[in-house]
Amino acid sequence: MSAYQAPLKDMRFVLNELAGLGDIAKLPGYQDASPDTVDAILEEASKFASGVLDPINYSGDQEGSKWIDGAVRTPKGFREAYKQFCEGGWNALPFEAEWGGQSLPRLVSTPVQEMWKSSNMSFSLCPLLTQGAIEALLLRGSEELKRRYLPKMVEGSWTGTMNLTEPQAGSDLSLVRTKAERQGDHYLISGQKIFITYGEHDMAENIVHLVLARTPEAPEGVKGISLFVVPKFVPNADGTPGKRNSAKCASIEHKLGIHASPTAVMVYDKAVGDLVGEENRGLEYMFIMMNAARFAVGLEGVAIAERAFQRALAFAKERVQGRDLVQGGKAVPIIRHPDVRRMLMLMKSQAEAMRALAYTTAAAMDHAHKHPNAEARKQHQAFVDLMIPVVKGWSTETGIEVASLGVQVHGGMGFVEETGAAQYLRDARITTIYEGTTGIQAMDLVGRKVQREAGATAKAWLASLKALDTELGRSQNPHVKALRAQLAQGAQAVADGVNFIVETKDPRATFAGAVPFLKLLGIVAGGWQMARAALAAEKKMAGGDRPFLEAKIATARFYGDQVLVQAPALRDTVVKGAPGVMALSEEQFLAA
């Protein structure tokens, strides 16, 4: 079974050539993100991922987390790994020094998080939720709440959760019934929450739940939801965990994948909680966590694709089956066979395209947060808002496809657990569901991010593709020339889709094509990054790592030939697909 190795060459290439790490390091407060510092961080993170997290990934999946009388025991090695994780300062990487963080850009923490997710997705979910909870408290928590919780949470000794879902309230949070009754300077929280990742575990000394609930006077619907901090142990005045709160884990779910990550059913019986911000603005605050989590889950799609590719590549080099098509003779490793090459290139090219788009979006987050010019911050934030549902939806859907290809490369050996290929497919399957399904991401994309602003941000991005087209036109490389034509065709397909969404008055027609439009935008945005990568590789060829750079150009060409060419058909589905989607009535579905 092959061990995970972080793709440091590609990560550095994307950071420096596509995402603009040099420009990020010039932003106020990010001066420490020098090339030497970032290289050292990546090297150490790679060692931790390969040496600590990867070895307990398969065993953790096989053992799973166990619920015993309200307590949860994580698999062997997880507690020790988490202790090392915190001692190494990894949880604190992206947060401000004021709270014990390292004040590094999102662009630097993103490849590090990718390593955690590739090497052990179940483990990575704990810090993912903690970081989302930290961001919500940073932006909307009172100074008292920040002082009480943030130092321990940034350090990682206390972890965090998001408590949204209830049995009757999945994506429709207007149906939340959990109650919050004021008692003096705090609230008593009562209700049940489900699907709470790391809602109970044995890796940290305290768990800080952020819980959506309603006060007695709250209006109906989403406008009546408030957000509360409900700790497992109510902190003492000196900051140590104090009295056990009445927030209990009733059970954990038995799941298709991510077995080592406990998914808890949480029951609150007059648990002590503190209001975050103002009453009835909880959903607004929770979306701070949600957007951070959606980007992080999109990164899971990148990570699982990378890991599945690495395992399939290693197997293809070793597995001997069939004769060489040209030379004949003795049996050869299956990597010699064209169809296996095709599958491996589909895996490799899409993983690289997704990585580049995610890192570029992370850089835009840094600009939106730190750029000294207000208008520039606004433009970068608009780009981030446009791309978050794409990074989440397209990357996770593609991650599943890539993990499935990994099983296919293994053949029958991929269908048995011992090779490890099946675990990636099982683990990947949840990524298109939690933090908002692909359909929800697509509705957000076409409704809030395109239609509401008449396509302004999407059109601004398309204008940047025209500028790139001019650069591509100067290249004499036949691969770049071919990719230029494919990208131009893809950009036109997106433009047609945007115009259709903006001009269409029937919401059924718009939303019938929402998921195909998300896929279209993802594929073309990936092609945008691959074209930029090919140009950068061409420019560096004279003095760079020639085999790596040649592979980068060839991979970009393959992406154009095999992936980007899907754009016109997807465009047609967006603009013509509604009649077919709406063709059958509910009665006809039942009759069938």
Coordinates of C-alpha atoms in Angstrom, one line a residue:
M1 CA 0.0 0.0 0.0
S2 CA 1.6 3.2 -1.2
A3 CA 2.3 6.1 1.3
Y4 CA 1.1 9.6 0.7
Q5 CA 3.6 12.1 -0.5
A6 CA 2.6 15.8 -0.7
P7 CA 2.9 17.0 -4.3
L8 CA 5.3 19.8 -3.3
K9 CA 6.5 20.6 -6.8
D10 CA 3.0 21.3 -8.0
M11 CA 2.0 23.1 -4.8
R12 CA 5.0 25.5 -5.1
F13 CA 4.4 26.0 -8.8
V14 CA 0.7 27.0 -8.2
L15 CA 1.6 29.1 -5.2
N16 CA 4.3 31.1 -7.0
E17 CA 3.2 31.1 -10.7
L18 CA -0.6 31.1 -10.5
A19 CA -1.8 32.3 -7.1
G20 CA 0.8 35.1 -6.7
L21 CA 2.4 34.3 -3.3
G22 CA 4.8 37.2 -3.9
D23 CA 2.0 39.7 -4.1
I24 CA 0.3 38.2 -1.0
A25 CA 3.5 38.6 1.0
K26 CA 3.3 42.3 0.2
L27 CA 0.0 42.8 1.9
P28 CA -0.1 44.4 5.4
G29 CA 0.6 41.8 8.1
Y30 CA 1.7 39.1 5.7
Q31 CA 5.4 40.0 5.4
D32 CA 6.4 36.8 7.1
A33 CA 5.2 34.7 4.2
S34 CA 8.5 34.8 2.5
P35 CA 9.5 32.0 0.0
D36 CA 12.0 30.5 2.5
T37 CA 9.4 30.5 5.3
V38 CA 6.7 29.0 3.2
D39 CA 9.0 26.3 1.8
A40 CA 9.9 25.4 5.4
I41 CA 6.3 25.2 6.4
L42 CA 5.4 23.0 3.4
E43 CA 8.3 20.7 4.1
E44 CA 7.4 20.2 7.7
A45 CA 3.7 19.8 7.0
S46 CA 4.6 17.2 4.4
K47 CA 6.6 15.2 6.9
F48 CA 3.7 15.4 9.4
A49 CA 1.2 14.3 6.8
S50 CA 3.3 11.4 5.6
G51 CA 4.8 10.3 8.9
V52 CA 1.9 10.8 11.4
L53 CA -1.5 11.2 9.7
D54 CA -1.2 8.8 6.7
P55 CA -0.1 5.8 8.8
I56 CA -3.4 5.9 10.8
N57 CA -5.7 6.7 7.9
Y58 CA -6.4 3.1 6.8
S59 CA -6.4 1.6 10.4
G60 CA -8.6 4.5 11.6
D61 CA -11.1 3.7 8.8
Q62 CA -11.1 0.0 9.7
E63 CA -11.5 0.6 13.5
G64 CA -13.7 3.7 13.4
S65 CA -14.8 5.8 16.3
K66 CA -16.8 4.1 19.1
W67 CA -19.6 5.4 21.2
I68 CA -19.8 4.0 24.8
D69 CA -22.3 5.4 27.3
G70 CA -22.2 8.9 25.9
A71 CA -18.5 9.1 25.4
V72 CA -16.7 8.7 22.1
R73 CA -13.3 6.9 21.6
T74 CA -11.4 7.8 18.5
P75 CA -9.3 5.1 16.7
K76 CA -5.9 4.1 17.9
G77 CA -3.3 6.8 17.3
F78 CA -5.7 9.7 16.8
R79 CA -5.3 11.3 20.3
E80 CA -1.6 11.1 20.0
A81 CA -1.6 12.6 16.5
Y82 CA -3.9 15.4 17.5
K83 CA -1.6 16.2 20.5
Q84 CA 1.4 16.4 18.1
F85 CA -0.8 18.5 15.7
C86 CA -1.4 21.1 18.3
E87 CA 2.1 21.1 19.7
G88 CA 3.4 21.7 16.2
G89 CA 1.3 24.9 16.0
W90 CA -0.6 23.6 12.9
N91 CA -4.1 24.6 14.2
A92 CA -2.9 28.2 14.8
L93 CA -1.4 28.7 11.3
P94 CA -4.0 31.1 9.7
F95 CA -5.1 33.1 12.8
E96 CA -3.9 36.4 14.2
A97 CA -1.1 36.5 16.7
E98 CA -3.3 38.4 19.1
W99 CA -5.1 35.1 19.8
G100 CA -2.0 32.9 19.7
G101 CA -2.0 32.3 15.9
Q102 CA 0.8 32.7 13.4
S103 CA -0.8 35.4 11.2
L104 CA -0.1 33.6 7.9
P105 CA -2.2 34.1 4.8
R106 CA -5.0 31.8 3.7
L107 CA -2.9 31.0 0.7
V108 CA -0.2 29.4 2.9
S109 CA -2.6 27.5 5.1
T110 CA -4.5 26.1 2.1
P111 CA -1.8 23.7 0.8
V112 CA -1.1 22.6 4.4
Q113 CA -4.8 21.8 4.8
E114 CA -4.8 19.9 1.6
M115 CA -2.0 17.7 3.0
W116 CA -4.1 16.9 6.1
K117 CA -7.1 16.1 4.0
S118 CA -5.1 13.9 1.5
S119 CA -3.3 12.0 4.2
N120 CA -6.3 11.5 6.6
M121 CA -9.6 13.1 5.8
S122 CA -11.3 11.9 8.9
F123 CA -8.7 13.5 11.1
S124 CA -8.7 16.7 9.2
L125 CA -12.4 17.3 9.9
C126 CA -11.8 18.1 13.5
P127 CA -9.6 21.2 12.9
L128 CA -11.8 22.1 9.9
L129 CA -14.8 22.7 12.1
T130 CA -12.7 24.3 14.8
Q131 CA -11.4 26.9 12.4
G132 CA -14.9 27.7 11.2
A133 CA -16.1 28.2 14.7
I134 CA -13.0 30.5 15.4
E135 CA -13.8 32.6 12.4
A136 CA -17.4 33.1 13.5
L137 CA -16.3 34.2 17.0
L138 CA -13.6 36.4 15.6
L139 CA -16.1 38.3 13.5
R140 CA -19.2 38.3 15.6
G141 CA -18.3 37.3 19.2
S142 CA -18.1 39.8 22.0
E143 CA -14.8 40.7 23.5
E144 CA -15.7 38.5 26.5
L145 CA -16.5 35.5 24.4
K146 CA -13.3 36.0 22.4
R147 CA -11.2 36.2 25.5
R148 CA -12.8 33.1 27.0
Y149 CA -12.6 30.8 24.1
L150 CA -10.3 31.9 21.3
P151 CA -6.9 31.3 22.8
K152 CA -7.7 27.7 23.6
M153 CA -9.4 27.1 20.3
V154 CA -6.6 28.7 18.3
E155 CA -4.2 26.5 20.2
G156 CA -6.4 23.5 19.4
S157 CA -6.7 22.2 23.0
W158 CA -10.4 23.1 22.7
T159 CA -12.2 22.1 19.5
G160 CA -15.3 23.6 17.9
T161 CA -18.4 22.4 16.1
M162 CA -21.3 23.7 14.0
N163 CA -24.8 22.6 15.2
L164 CA -27.3 23.4 12.5
T165 CA -29.2 20.3 11.4
E166 CA -32.1 18.7 13.2
P167 CA -34.2 15.7 12.2
Q168 CA -36.8 17.8 10.6
A169 CA -34.5 20.7 9.5
G170 CA -31.8 19.7 7.1
S171 CA -31.1 22.3 4.4
D172 CA -34.2 24.2 5.4
L173 CA -33.1 25.8 8.6
S174 CA -36.3 27.8 8.9
L175 CA -37.6 24.6 10.5
V176 CA -35.1 24.7 13.4
R177 CA -36.9 24.0 16.7
T178 CA -34.1 24.0 19.3
K179 CA -35.1 26.5 22.1
A180 CA -33.0 29.1 23.9
E181 CA -34.5 30.6 27.1
R182 CA -32.9 33.6 28.8
Q183 CA -31.8 33.1 32.4
G184 CA -29.9 36.0 33.8
D185 CA -26.8 36.8 31.7
H186 CA -26.9 33.5 29.7
Y187 CA -29.4 31.2 28.0
L188 CA -30.6 27.6 28.5
I189 CA -30.5 25.6 25.3
S190 CA -32.8 22.6 24.7
G191 CA -33.2 20.5 21.6
Q192 CA -31.6 17.9 19.4
K193 CA -29.0 18.3 16.7
I194 CA -27.8 15.6 14.2
F195 CA -24.9 15.1 11.9
I196 CA -22.5 17.0 14.2
T197 CA -18.9 16.3 13.1
Y198 CA -16.7 15.7 16.2
G199 CA -19.6 16.6 18.4
E200 CA -18.1 14.3 21.0
H201 CA -14.5 12.8 21.1
D202 CA -11.5 12.2 23.3
M203 CA -8.8 14.3 21.6
A204 CA -9.4 17.7 23.3
E205 CA -10.1 18.8 26.9
N206 CA -13.2 20.8 25.8
I207 CA -15.6 21.1 22.9
V208 CA -17.2 24.4 22.0
H209 CA -20.5 24.0 20.2
L210 CA -21.9 26.8 18.1
V211 CA -25.7 26.1 18.1
L212 CA -28.6 27.6 16.2
A213 CA -31.7 28.0 18.3
R214 CA -34.8 30.2 18.8
T215 CA -35.7 32.4 21.7
P216 CA -39.4 32.4 22.8
E217 CA -40.2 35.7 21.2
A218 CA -38.4 35.0 17.9
P219 CA -40.3 35.4 14.6
E220 CA -41.0 32.4 12.5
G221 CA -38.6 31.3 9.7
V222 CA -34.9 32.0 9.3
K223 CA -35.3 35.5 10.7
G224 CA -35.9 34.1 14.1
I225 CA -32.7 32.0 14.5
S226 CA -30.0 33.0 16.9
L227 CA -26.5 31.6 17.5
F228 CA -25.2 30.4 20.8
V229 CA -21.9 29.2 22.3
V230 CA -22.5 26.0 24.2
P231 CA -19.4 24.4 25.7
K232 CA -19.1 20.8 26.8
F233 CA -17.5 22.1 30.0
V234 CA -18.4 25.7 31.1
P235 CA -15.1 27.5 31.5
N236 CA -13.9 28.6 35.0
A237 CA -12.8 32.2 35.6
D238 CA -9.2 31.1 35.2
G239 CA -10.0 29.6 31.7
T240 CA -9.8 26.0 32.7
P241 CA -12.7 23.6 31.9
G242 CA -15.3 23.7 34.7
K243 CA -18.7 22.2 35.3
R244 CA -19.9 19.6 32.8
N245 CA -22.7 21.2 30.7
S246 CA -25.9 19.3 29.8
A247 CA -24.8 18.9 26.2
K248 CA -24.6 15.2 25.6
C249 CA -23.9 12.8 22.7
A250 CA -26.8 10.4 22.4
S251 CA -25.1 8.3 19.6
I252 CA -22.9 8.5 16.6
E253 CA -23.8 7.6 13.0
H254 CA -22.8 4.4 11.1
K255 CA -21.6 5.9 7.8
L256 CA -20.5 4.9 4.3
G257 CA -17.1 6.5 4.8
I258 CA -15.1 8.8 7.1
H259 CA -15.4 6.1 9.8
A260 CA -12.8 7.6 12.1
S261 CA -14.6 10.9 12.3
P262 CA -17.5 10.7 14.8
T263 CA -20.7 12.2 13.5
A264 CA -22.8 12.8 16.6
V265 CA -26.4 13.1 17.6
M266 CA -26.3 15.9 20.2
V267 CA -29.0 16.4 22.9
Y268 CA -29.2 19.7 24.8
D269 CA -31.2 19.7 28.0
K270 CA -31.2 23.3 29.4
A271 CA -27.5 23.5 28.5
V272 CA -25.8 26.8 29.5
G273 CA -25.1 28.9 26.4
D274 CA -24.1 32.5 25.5
L275 CA -25.5 34.5 22.7
V276 CA -23.2 35.4 19.8
G277 CA -23.8 38.9 18.5
E278 CA -27.5 39.8 18.4
E279 CA -30.7 37.7 18.7
N280 CA -32.3 36.6 15.4
R281 CA -29.1 37.1 13.4
G282 CA -27.8 33.6 13.9
L283 CA -28.2 32.4 10.3
E284 CA -26.2 35.4 9.1
Y285 CA -23.4 34.6 11.6
M286 CA -23.5 30.8 10.8
F287 CA -22.8 31.6 7.2
I288 CA -19.4 32.9 8.2
M289 CA -18.6 29.4 9.4
M290 CA -20.5 27.9 6.4
N291 CA -18.5 29.8 3.7
A292 CA -15.2 28.8 5.4
A293 CA -16.4 25.2 5.7
R294 CA -17.5 25.2 2.0
F295 CA -14.1 26.2 0.8
A296 CA -12.5 23.7 3.1
V297 CA -14.8 20.9 1.8
G298 CA -14.0 21.9 -1.8
L299 CA -10.4 21.4 -0.8
E300 CA -11.3 17.9 0.3
G301 CA -12.3 17.2 -3.3
V302 CA -8.8 18.3 -4.4
A303 CA -7.1 16.3 -1.7
I304 CA -9.0 13.0 -2.2
A305 CA -8.4 13.3 -6.0
E306 CA -4.7 13.7 -5.4
R307 CA -4.5 10.8 -3.0
A308 CA -6.6 8.5 -5.2
F309 CA -4.3 9.4 -8.1
Q310 CA -1.1 8.7 -6.2
R311 CA -2.4 5.3 -5.2
A312 CA -3.6 4.4 -8.7
L313 CA -0.3 5.5 -10.2
A314 CA 1.7 3.4 -7.8
F315 CA -0.5 0.4 -8.5
A316 CA -0.3 0.9 -12.3
K317 CA 3.5 0.9 -12.1
E318 CA 3.5 -2.4 -10.2
R319 CA 0.6 -4.4 -11.5
V320 CA 1.7 -6.6 -14.4
Q321 CA -1.1 -7.6 -16.8
G322 CA -1.3 -7.9 -20.6
R323 CA 1.2 -7.5 -23.4
D324 CA 2.7 -4.3 -24.9
L325 CA 0.4 -3.3 -27.8
V326 CA 3.4 -2.6 -30.1
Q327 CA 6.3 -4.7 -28.9
G328 CA 4.3 -7.7 -27.7
G329 CA 6.3 -10.2 -25.7
K330 CA 6.1 -10.6 -22.0
A331 CA 3.5 -9.1 -19.7
V332 CA 4.0 -5.5 -18.8
P333 CA 2.9 -3.1 -16.0
I334 CA -0.6 -1.8 -16.8
I335 CA 0.7 1.8 -17.0
R336 CA 1.9 0.8 -20.5
H337 CA -1.7 0.4 -21.7
P338 CA -3.4 3.4 -23.3
D339 CA -6.7 3.3 -21.5
V340 CA -4.9 3.1 -18.1
R341 CA -2.9 6.1 -19.2
R342 CA -6.1 7.9 -20.1
M343 CA -7.6 7.3 -16.7
L344 CA -4.4 8.4 -14.9
M345 CA -4.3 11.5 -17.0
L346 CA -7.9 12.3 -16.2
M347 CA -7.1 12.0 -12.5
K348 CA -3.9 14.0 -12.7
S349 CA -5.2 16.8 -14.9
Q350 CA -8.3 17.4 -12.9
A351 CA -6.5 17.3 -9.6
E352 CA -4.1 19.9 -10.8
A353 CA -6.9 22.1 -12.3
M354 CA -8.9 22.0 -9.0
R355 CA -5.8 22.7 -6.9
A356 CA -4.9 25.8 -9.0
L357 CA -8.5 27.1 -8.8
A358 CA -8.7 26.6 -5.0
Y359 CA -5.3 28.2 -4.3
T360 CA -6.2 31.2 -6.6
T361 CA -9.5 31.6 -4.7
A362 CA -7.5 31.5 -1.4
A363 CA -5.3 34.3 -2.6
A364 CA -8.3 36.3 -3.5
M365 CA -9.5 35.8 0.1
D366 CA -6.3 37.3 1.3
H367 CA -6.6 40.3 -1.0
A368 CA -10.2 40.7 0.1
H369 CA -9.1 40.8 3.7
K370 CA -5.9 42.7 3.6
H371 CA -5.6 44.8 0.4
P372 CA -5.1 48.5 1.2
N373 CA -7.5 49.6 -1.5
A374 CA -11.2 49.4 -0.6
E375 CA -12.3 48.9 -4.2
A376 CA -9.8 46.2 -4.8
R377 CA -11.0 44.4 -1.6
K378 CA -14.6 44.6 -2.9
Q379 CA -13.6 43.1 -6.3
H380 CA -11.6 40.3 -4.8
Q381 CA -14.5 39.5 -2.4
A382 CA -16.9 39.4 -5.3
F383 CA -14.6 36.9 -7.1
V384 CA -14.4 34.8 -3.9
D385 CA -18.2 34.8 -3.6
L386 CA -18.6 33.6 -7.2
M387 CA -16.0 30.9 -6.9
I388 CA -16.8 29.4 -3.4
P389 CA -19.8 27.4 -4.7
V390 CA -17.7 26.3 -7.7
V391 CA -14.7 25.2 -5.5
K392 CA -17.1 23.4 -3.3
G393 CA -19.5 21.9 -5.8
W394 CA -17.2 21.2 -8.8
S395 CA -14.2 20.0 -6.8
T396 CA -16.2 17.6 -4.7
E397 CA -18.1 16.1 -7.6
T398 CA -14.9 15.7 -9.6
G399 CA -13.2 14.3 -6.5
I400 CA -15.7 11.5 -6.5
E401 CA -15.2 10.8 -10.2
V402 CA -11.4 10.7 -9.7
A403 CA -11.7 8.4 -6.7
S404 CA -13.9 6.1 -8.8
L405 CA -11.4 6.1 -11.6
G406 CA -8.8 5.1 -9.0
V407 CA -10.9 2.0 -8.2
Q408 CA -11.2 1.3 -11.9
V409 CA -7.4 1.5 -12.4
H410 CA -7.0 -1.1 -9.7
G411 CA -9.6 -3.4 -11.4
G412 CA -10.9 -6.1 -9.1
M413 CA -8.2 -5.3 -6.6
G414 CA -9.8 -1.9 -6.2
F415 CA -13.1 -3.3 -5.0
V416 CA -11.5 -5.0 -2.0
E417 CA -10.6 -2.9 1.1
E418 CA -7.0 -4.1 1.5
T419 CA -5.7 -2.0 -1.4
G420 CA -7.1 1.2 0.2
A421 CA -8.6 2.5 -3.1
A422 CA -12.2 1.9 -2.0
Q423 CA -11.7 4.0 1.1
Y424 CA -11.1 7.2 -1.0
L425 CA -14.3 6.6 -2.9
R426 CA -16.3 6.0 0.3
D427 CA -14.7 9.0 2.0
A428 CA -15.3 11.3 -1.0
R429 CA -19.0 10.5 -1.2
I430 CA -20.0 12.8 1.7
T431 CA -18.2 15.8 0.3
T432 CA -20.9 16.7 -2.2
I433 CA -23.5 16.5 0.6
Y434 CA -22.4 18.2 3.8
E435 CA -22.1 22.0 4.1
G436 CA -24.7 22.2 1.3
T437 CA -25.3 19.7 -1.5
T438 CA -24.2 20.3 -5.0
G439 CA -27.7 21.4 -5.9
I440 CA -27.7 24.0 -3.1
Q441 CA -24.3 25.3 -4.2
A442 CA -25.6 25.6 -7.8
M443 CA -28.7 27.4 -6.7
D444 CA -26.5 29.8 -4.7
L445 CA -24.3 30.3 -7.8
V446 CA -27.0 31.1 -10.3
G447 CA -29.4 32.8 -7.9
R448 CA -27.3 34.9 -5.6
K449 CA -24.0 35.1 -7.4
V450 CA -25.1 35.5 -11.1
Q451 CA -28.7 36.5 -11.4
R452 CA -28.9 38.9 -8.5
E453 CA -26.0 41.1 -9.9
A454 CA -26.9 40.6 -13.5
G455 CA -23.8 38.5 -14.0
A456 CA -21.4 41.4 -13.3
T457 CA -18.7 39.4 -11.5
A458 CA -18.9 36.5 -13.9
K459 CA -18.6 38.9 -16.9
A460 CA -15.6 40.6 -15.3
W461 CA -13.9 37.3 -14.9
L462 CA -14.8 36.4 -18.6
A463 CA -13.1 39.7 -19.6
S464 CA -9.9 38.5 -17.9
L465 CA -10.1 35.4 -20.0
K466 CA -10.0 37.6 -23.1
A467 CA -6.8 39.2 -21.9
L468 CA -5.4 35.7 -21.3
D469 CA -6.4 34.7 -24.8
T470 CA -4.1 37.5 -26.1
E471 CA -1.2 36.0 -24.1
L472 CA -1.9 32.5 -25.3
G473 CA -2.0 33.8 -28.9
R474 CA 1.7 34.7 -28.6
S475 CA 2.8 31.2 -27.9
Q476 CA 4.2 29.0 -30.7
N477 CA 3.7 25.8 -28.7
P478 CA 1.2 23.5 -30.5
H479 CA -0.2 22.3 -27.1
V480 CA -0.8 25.9 -26.0
K481 CA -2.4 26.8 -29.3
A482 CA -4.8 23.9 -29.1
L483 CA -5.7 24.8 -25.5
R484 CA -6.3 28.4 -26.5
A485 CA -9.0 27.4 -28.9
Q486 CA -10.6 25.1 -26.4
L487 CA -10.6 27.7 -23.7
A488 CA -12.1 30.3 -26.0
Q489 CA -14.9 27.9 -26.8
G490 CA -15.4 27.2 -23.1
A491 CA -15.5 30.9 -22.2
Q492 CA -18.2 31.5 -24.8
A493 CA -20.2 28.6 -23.4
V494 CA -20.0 30.2 -19.9
A495 CA -21.0 33.6 -21.4
D496 CA -24.0 32.1 -23.1
G497 CA -25.0 30.4 -19.8
V498 CA -24.6 33.7 -17.8
N499 CA -26.8 35.5 -20.4
F500 CA -29.4 32.8 -20.2
I501 CA -29.5 32.9 -16.4
V502 CA -29.7 36.7 -16.3
E503 CA -32.4 37.0 -19.0
T504 CA -34.6 34.0 -17.9
K505 CA -37.7 34.9 -15.9
D506 CA -38.9 31.4 -15.1
P507 CA -37.0 30.2 -12.0
R508 CA -37.7 26.6 -12.9
A509 CA -35.7 27.0 -16.1
T510 CA -32.9 28.6 -14.3
F511 CA -32.6 26.1 -11.6
A512 CA -33.1 23.1 -13.9
G513 CA -29.8 23.9 -15.4
A514 CA -28.1 25.1 -12.2
V515 CA -25.9 22.1 -11.6
P516 CA -24.8 21.8 -15.2
F517 CA -23.9 25.5 -15.1
L518 CA -21.8 25.0 -12.0
K519 CA -20.0 22.1 -13.7
L520 CA -19.5 24.2 -16.8
L521 CA -18.1 27.1 -14.8
G522 CA -15.8 24.7 -12.9
I523 CA -14.5 23.0 -16.0
V524 CA -13.8 26.4 -17.7
A525 CA -12.3 27.9 -14.6
G526 CA -10.1 24.8 -14.4
G527 CA -9.1 25.3 -18.0
W528 CA -8.3 29.0 -17.3
Q529 CA -5.9 27.8 -14.6
M530 CA -4.4 25.1 -16.8
A531 CA -3.8 27.6 -19.6
R532 CA -2.1 30.0 -17.2
A533 CA 0.0 27.0 -16.0
A534 CA 1.0 26.1 -19.5
L535 CA 2.1 29.6 -20.2
A536 CA 4.1 29.9 -17.0
A537 CA 5.7 26.5 -17.7
E538 CA 6.7 27.6 -21.2
K539 CA 8.3 30.8 -19.8
K540 CA 10.3 28.9 -17.2
M541 CA 11.4 26.1 -19.6
A542 CA 14.9 27.5 -20.3
G543 CA 16.1 27.5 -16.7
G544 CA 13.7 25.3 -14.9
D545 CA 12.9 21.6 -14.2
R546 CA 12.3 20.6 -17.8
P547 CA 10.6 17.2 -17.2
F548 CA 8.2 18.7 -14.7
L549 CA 7.4 21.7 -16.9
E550 CA 7.0 19.6 -20.0
A551 CA 4.6 17.4 -18.1
K552 CA 2.7 20.5 -16.9
I553 CA 2.1 21.6 -20.6
A554 CA 1.2 18.1 -21.7
T555 CA -1.3 17.7 -18.8
A556 CA -2.8 21.1 -19.7
R557 CA -3.3 19.9 -23.3
F558 CA -4.9 16.7 -22.1
Y559 CA -7.3 18.7 -19.9
G560 CA -8.3 20.7 -22.9
D561 CA -8.8 17.7 -25.1
Q562 CA -10.7 15.5 -22.6
V563 CA -12.3 17.8 -20.1
L564 CA -12.7 21.4 -21.5
V565 CA -14.3 20.1 -24.7
Q566 CA -17.4 19.2 -22.6
A567 CA -18.2 22.9 -22.3
P568 CA -20.5 23.4 -25.3
A569 CA -22.7 20.3 -24.4
L570 CA -23.0 21.6 -20.9
R571 CA -24.0 25.0 -22.2
D572 CA -26.7 23.4 -24.3
T573 CA -28.0 21.6 -21.2
V574 CA -28.1 24.9 -19.2
V575 CA -30.1 26.7 -21.9
K576 CA -32.2 23.9 -23.3
G577 CA -32.6 21.3 -20.5
A578 CA -35.6 22.7 -18.5
P579 CA -38.4 21.1 -20.6
G580 CA -36.9 17.6 -20.1
V581 CA -36.4 18.2 -16.4
M582 CA -39.9 19.4 -15.9
A583 CA -41.5 16.9 -18.3
L584 CA -43.0 14.5 -15.8
S585 CA -45.6 15.5 -13.2
E586 CA -45.5 14.1 -9.7
E587 CA -48.3 11.7 -10.6
Q588 CA -46.3 10.4 -13.6
F589 CA -43.2 9.8 -11.4
L590 CA -45.4 7.7 -9.1
A591 CA -47.1 5.9 -12.1
A592 CA -43.7 5.0 -13.5

